[in-house]
Structure formats: structure tokens, C-alpha cells
Amino acid sequence: QAKLVESGGGLVQPGGSLNLSCAASGISVSEHTMGWFRQAPGKEREFVAQVSSVGSLFYNHPAKGRFTISRDDAKNTVYLQMTSLKPDDTAVYYCKATWFQSYWGQGTQVTVSS
């Protein structure tokens, strides 16, 4: 059974950095499009970044230049390195795996506040 577990969230000051991890089991991250999404209070879930099975990267506009998605096939884990964090980045961050089916993790809270 597929399972995605996010970790690495927390409280950080504006301008700070966080590294999120998404550890997969039951599926291979190298065979899936792996994505990061986020959902802020009162808002819809939005796309942040993705890495395809062939390694193509894509970012939404707010993340471009500040966030970096990467994949470690040996560890079966996907990462989201976030820098220059802003209060608007505060949200629950979710990992998603997509191929023939889609799987979601339970999310990790990121709070950017002074």
C-alpha cells in the first residue's frame, strides 16, 4: 500500500529556510510525478512544485527562484528546499505522487512568522 510521509515543517522567521522531506513507501518515486502542494487557512490547495519521472522540474510563480524540488531515488524520498520564506508561505505542505493513481501525504505545517 502506498504511503507518503512529510516531515521538516515548523516555525521559521521571515527570510529563513526550511527543508521538507516526503518519504515514500509502497511506490517508487522515480516512476511517479512527485509534487508539493500547499494549503493556507481559508484558501484552496495550490500547486508549488513538481519533478516528473524523467526529472523535469516545474514551479509555480511564487516558488520560482526561492524553492527547489529534488528527488533521491536511492532513499525513495522527495525534498522541497525553501529559502527566503515569507509570511505568505505559511500553509500546510502536502506531497503528492501521481502515475496511474494519485496518493497524498498527511501534510506538514510551515509557519513563517516573527
Coordinates of C-alpha atoms in Angstrom, one line a residue:
Q1 CA 0.0 0.0 0.0
A2 CA 1.3 3.4 -1.0
K3 CA 2.2 5.8 1.8
L4 CA 3.8 9.3 1.7
V5 CA 5.1 10.9 4.9
E6 CA 6.1 14.5 5.0
S7 CA 8.4 16.0 7.6
G8 CA 10.5 19.0 8.2
G9 CA 7.9 21.7 8.8
G10 CA 8.0 24.1 11.7
L11 CA 8.1 27.7 12.7
V12 CA 10.6 30.0 11.0
Q13 CA 11.2 33.7 10.8
P14 CA 10.7 35.7 7.6
G15 CA 13.8 35.3 5.4
G16 CA 14.6 31.9 6.9
S17 CA 14.8 28.5 5.3
L18 CA 13.3 25.1 5.8
N19 CA 13.8 21.7 4.1
L20 CA 10.8 19.5 3.7
S21 CA 11.0 15.7 3.1
C22 CA 8.5 13.3 1.6
A23 CA 9.4 9.7 2.3
A24 CA 7.5 7.2 0.1
S25 CA 6.8 3.6 0.7
G26 CA 4.8 1.1 -1.4
I27 CA 5.6 3.1 -4.6
S28 CA 8.8 4.2 -6.3
V29 CA 9.2 8.0 -6.5
S30 CA 11.2 7.5 -9.7
E31 CA 8.1 6.2 -11.5
H32 CA 5.8 8.9 -10.4
T33 CA 5.4 12.6 -10.9
M34 CA 6.1 13.9 -7.4
G35 CA 4.7 17.2 -6.4
W36 CA 4.4 19.6 -3.5
F37 CA 1.2 21.5 -2.8
R38 CA 0.2 23.8 0.0
Q39 CA -3.0 24.9 1.6
A40 CA -3.2 28.1 3.7
P41 CA -6.1 28.7 6.1
G42 CA -9.3 29.6 4.3
K43 CA -7.7 29.0 0.9
E44 CA -7.7 26.3 -1.7
R45 CA -4.9 23.8 -2.0
E46 CA -2.4 25.1 -4.6
F47 CA 0.5 23.7 -6.6
V48 CA 4.0 24.5 -5.6
A49 CA 6.5 22.4 -7.5
Q50 CA 6.9 19.0 -9.1
V51 CA 9.5 16.7 -10.5
S52 CA 8.5 14.3 -13.3
S53 CA 9.6 10.7 -13.6
V54 CA 12.2 11.8 -16.1
G55 CA 13.4 14.6 -13.9
S56 CA 11.7 17.6 -15.4
L57 CA 11.1 20.4 -12.9
F58 CA 8.2 22.8 -12.7
Y59 CA 7.4 25.5 -10.2
N60 CA 4.6 27.9 -9.6
H61 CA 5.3 31.6 -9.8
P62 CA 5.6 32.3 -6.0
A63 CA 8.1 29.4 -5.5
K64 CA 10.3 30.0 -8.6
G65 CA 13.7 31.2 -7.5
R66 CA 13.1 30.5 -3.8
F67 CA 12.1 26.8 -3.7
T68 CA 14.0 23.8 -5.1
I69 CA 12.4 20.4 -5.5
S70 CA 14.7 17.4 -5.7
R71 CA 14.4 13.6 -5.6
D72 CA 16.7 10.9 -4.1
D73 CA 15.8 7.6 -5.8
A74 CA 18.0 5.6 -3.5
K75 CA 16.2 6.9 -0.4
N76 CA 12.8 7.0 -2.3
T77 CA 12.3 10.5 -1.0
V78 CA 11.5 13.9 -2.5
Y79 CA 12.6 17.2 -1.0
L80 CA 11.5 20.8 -1.1
Q81 CA 14.2 23.2 -0.1
M82 CA 12.6 26.6 0.8
T83 CA 14.6 29.8 1.2
S84 CA 13.7 33.5 1.7
L85 CA 10.5 32.4 3.3
K86 CA 7.7 34.9 3.6
P87 CA 4.6 35.0 5.9
D88 CA 2.5 34.3 2.8
D89 CA 4.3 30.9 2.6
T90 CA 2.5 29.8 5.8
A91 CA 0.5 26.7 5.0
V92 CA 0.2 23.0 5.3
Y93 CA 2.5 21.5 2.7
Y94 CA 1.5 18.2 1.1
C95 CA 3.3 15.7 -1.0
K96 CA 1.6 14.1 -4.0
A97 CA 2.6 11.1 -6.1
T98 CA 0.9 10.7 -9.5
W99 CA 1.0 8.0 -12.1
F100 CA -2.0 5.8 -12.8
Q101 CA -3.2 6.7 -9.4
S102 CA -2.6 9.7 -7.1
Y103 CA -1.5 9.5 -3.5
W104 CA -1.3 12.2 -0.9
G105 CA 0.6 12.6 2.3
Q106 CA -0.9 13.9 5.6
G107 CA 0.9 17.2 5.3
T108 CA 3.4 19.2 7.4
Q109 CA 2.8 22.6 8.8
V110 CA 5.0 25.5 7.8
T111 CA 4.6 28.8 9.7
V112 CA 6.6 31.9 8.8
S113 CA 6.3 34.5 11.5
S114 CA 8.4 36.8 13.5

